[in-house]
Short mmCIF file of C-alpha atoms in Angstrom, two decimals:
data_model
loop_
_atom_site.label_atom_id
_atom_site.label_comp_id
_atom_site.label_asym_id
_atom_site.label_seq_id
_atom_site.Cartn_x
_atom_site.Cartn_y
_atom_site.Cartn_z
CA MET A 1 -71.98 32.28 25.25
CA ASN A 2 -69.66 33.35 27.87
CA PHE A 3 -66.79 33.16 26.59
CA GLU A 4 -64.11 35.49 25.47
CA GLU A 5 -61.25 34.85 23.41
CA ILE A 6 -57.42 36.65 25.47
CA ASN A 7 -53.66 37.11 23.63
CA PHE A 8 -51.41 34.91 25.10
CA GLY A 9 -49.80 37.12 27.08
CA GLU A 10 -53.30 38.87 28.30
CA PHE A 11 -53.68 36.26 31.44
CA ASP A 12 -51.32 34.21 33.74
CA PHE A 13 -51.58 30.15 33.55
CA ASN A 14 -49.06 27.56 35.31
CA PRO A 15 -49.96 24.14 33.62
CA PHE A 16 -48.15 23.49 36.02
CA THR A 17 -50.07 24.56 38.61
CA LYS A 18 -53.65 24.04 36.44
CA VAL A 19 -53.27 20.38 35.74
CA ASP A 20 -53.45 19.84 39.78
CA ASP A 21 -56.67 20.29 38.81
CA TRP A 22 -57.61 17.82 36.79
CA ALA A 23 -58.37 18.74 33.64
CA LEU A 24 -61.32 18.28 30.17
CA LEU A 25 -59.51 16.94 26.68
CA THR A 26 -62.34 16.98 24.22
CA ALA A 27 -62.92 16.05 20.91
CA GLY A 28 -65.76 15.23 18.28
CA THR A 29 -67.74 18.20 16.65
CA LYS A 30 -71.58 19.26 18.59
CA GLU A 31 -73.65 16.11 16.74
CA LYS A 32 -70.65 13.27 18.53
CA PHE A 33 -67.94 14.00 21.07
CA ASN A 34 -66.55 12.74 23.43
CA MET A 35 -64.39 14.44 26.99
CA MET A 36 -62.72 12.97 29.40
CA THR A 37 -59.68 13.96 31.56
CA ILE A 38 -56.97 13.91 31.97
CA THR A 39 -53.86 15.05 34.77
CA GLY A 40 -50.89 15.91 32.41
CA VAL A 41 -50.42 18.17 29.76
CA MET A 42 -47.74 19.68 28.29
CA CYS A 43 -47.71 23.45 26.71
CA GLY A 44 -44.71 25.32 25.21
CA LYS A 45 -43.19 26.83 21.30
CA PHE A 46 -42.65 24.52 18.96
CA PHE A 47 -41.62 25.85 15.55
CA LEU A 48 -42.27 28.92 17.60
CA LYS A 49 -45.62 27.94 17.37
CA PRO A 50 -48.09 27.78 20.36
CA MET A 51 -48.49 24.25 21.52
CA MET A 52 -50.43 21.99 23.83
CA GLN A 53 -49.39 17.98 23.47
CA VAL A 54 -52.41 16.01 25.39
CA TYR A 55 -51.80 11.71 25.31
CA VAL A 56 -54.50 9.59 24.76
CA HIS A 57 -54.25 5.18 25.28
CA PRO A 58 -55.90 3.62 23.21
CA ASP A 59 -58.14 1.84 25.45
CA ARG A 60 -59.88 5.42 26.00
CA TYR A 61 -63.67 5.07 24.17
CA SER A 62 -61.94 9.00 23.32
CA TYR A 63 -59.03 8.09 20.80
CA GLN A 64 -60.79 8.11 18.51
CA PHE A 65 -62.51 10.84 18.51
CA LEU A 66 -59.35 12.02 18.76
CA ALA A 67 -57.74 9.91 15.26
CA ASP A 68 -60.98 11.16 13.54
CA ASN A 69 -61.10 14.64 14.13
CA ASP A 70 -58.45 17.70 13.17
CA TYR A 71 -59.34 19.78 16.54
CA PHE A 72 -59.33 19.31 20.41
CA THR A 73 -60.01 21.08 23.27
CA VAL A 74 -57.84 21.58 26.44
CA SER A 75 -60.33 22.75 29.36
CA PHE A 76 -59.61 24.04 32.83
CA PHE A 77 -61.18 24.86 35.16
CA ASP A 78 -61.15 26.86 37.73
CA VAL A 79 -62.91 25.55 40.67
CA PRO A 80 -62.23 22.44 41.40
CA GLN A 81 -64.52 20.02 39.56
CA HIS A 82 -63.35 16.49 40.23
CA PRO A 83 -66.70 14.79 40.81
CA ALA A 84 -68.13 15.69 37.08
CA LEU A 85 -64.34 15.14 36.63
CA GLN A 86 -64.08 12.36 38.22
CA ILE A 87 -67.07 10.31 36.36
CA CYS A 88 -65.51 11.44 32.42
CA GLY A 89 -61.68 9.91 33.88
CA ARG A 90 -63.40 6.28 34.97
CA MET A 91 -66.46 5.94 32.65
CA HIS A 92 -66.67 5.26 28.75
CA GLY A 93 -68.20 7.29 26.91
CA ASN A 94 -69.04 4.43 24.57
CA ASN A 95 -71.48 2.69 27.11
CA CYS A 96 -72.68 6.05 28.84
CA ASP A 97 -74.01 10.10 28.71
CA LYS A 98 -70.55 10.74 30.47
CA VAL A 99 -72.45 14.35 29.92
CA ALA A 100 -75.82 13.74 32.41
CA GLU A 101 -73.54 12.18 34.76
CA SER A 102 -71.39 14.43 34.82
CA GLY A 103 -73.65 17.66 34.75
CA LEU A 104 -70.95 19.99 32.88
CA HIS A 105 -72.87 21.78 29.99
CA PRO A 106 -71.50 21.07 26.34
CA LEU A 107 -71.08 24.17 24.61
CA PRO A 108 -70.43 24.32 20.08
CA PHE A 109 -67.52 26.00 19.27
CA GLU A 110 -65.87 26.41 15.91
CA ASN A 111 -64.82 22.80 14.84
CA THR A 112 -64.70 21.11 18.10
CA VAL A 113 -66.99 21.41 21.83
CA LEU A 114 -65.95 23.66 25.08
CA PHE A 115 -68.18 23.22 28.16
CA GLU A 116 -69.54 26.06 30.15
CA GLU A 117 -68.60 25.70 32.95
CA ALA A 118 -64.66 25.58 32.08
CA LYS A 119 -62.28 29.15 33.14
CA THR A 120 -59.31 28.81 30.38
CA VAL A 121 -60.21 27.10 27.32
CA PHE A 122 -57.80 26.17 24.82
CA VAL A 123 -59.21 25.35 21.19
CA CYS A 124 -55.73 23.01 19.78
CA ARG A 125 -55.81 22.22 16.26
CA LYS A 126 -53.86 18.90 15.68
CA VAL A 127 -50.07 20.08 13.92
CA TYR A 128 -48.52 15.67 14.69
CA HIS A 129 -49.55 12.82 16.42
CA THR A 130 -46.84 9.78 17.46
CA ASP A 131 -47.27 7.17 20.08
CA VAL A 132 -44.75 6.04 22.89
CA VAL A 133 -42.38 3.18 21.94
CA LYS A 134 -40.77 1.08 24.97
CA ASP A 135 -37.76 1.11 23.43
CA ASN A 136 -37.28 5.49 23.05
CA PHE A 137 -37.61 5.60 27.03
CA ASP A 138 -33.57 6.78 28.32
CA SER A 139 -35.57 6.09 31.66
CA GLN A 140 -36.75 1.80 31.95
CA GLN A 141 -37.12 2.94 35.19
CA LEU A 142 -40.10 5.17 34.88
CA PHE A 143 -41.54 2.91 32.16
CA LYS A 144 -41.38 -0.12 34.79
CA GLU A 145 -43.41 2.29 36.92
CA TYR A 146 -45.50 3.34 34.84
CA TYR A 147 -46.27 0.94 31.66
CA LYS A 148 -44.88 -2.05 34.09
CA ASP A 149 -46.40 -5.11 32.05
CA SER A 150 -48.59 -3.12 29.47
CA ILE A 151 -48.85 -4.46 26.05
CA THR A 152 -50.37 -1.37 24.37
CA PHE A 153 -49.59 2.77 24.97
CA HIS A 154 -50.31 6.20 24.64
CA ARG A 155 -50.28 8.09 21.47
CA ILE A 156 -49.47 11.89 21.64
CA TYR A 157 -51.07 14.18 20.02
CA LEU A 158 -49.41 17.65 18.88
CA GLY A 159 -52.20 20.55 18.34
CA GLN A 160 -50.63 23.79 17.68
CA ILE A 161 -53.06 26.24 20.17
CA GLU A 162 -55.24 28.89 18.02
CA LYS A 163 -57.64 30.16 20.50
CA VAL A 164 -57.06 30.44 24.22
CA LEU A 165 -61.47 31.15 25.31
CA ARG A 166 -61.49 32.71 28.93
CA HIS A 167 -65.02 32.77 31.01
CA LYS A 168 -66.00 35.90 30.90
#
């Protein structure tokens, strides 16, 4: 495998600029996994532990993979992989082979899956989840802008970052 584990303080990573090139959220095992493109992620510390927060709508095929598995990865790419990530974002894994369609190369890694083309991968263990609740929005303008008439809302997963991997 062409990845090396790095310490959090040993690399320059700005999630505000990296997520502009999109990222890939993956959950499952080498036998059965799914990935989806994400354009929103939060990084920081909670209880002094490094964490990553991701959001998955219940309409997404990946929703059940995150619910059923203890680990997930968030992969960032050095060169924008927009064509491949568009496929992973628009197609549902229950009715197509996203791996074949996207041309990305999955690699099993410990309890989850990552991709050979990734530049930086965060391996996260789920520690908490909650669902977005309409009544909890302090900004109804923001709610109306993104959810409009929707009756289903994203699930928020908080994952403790256990490893950061960098492509060699």
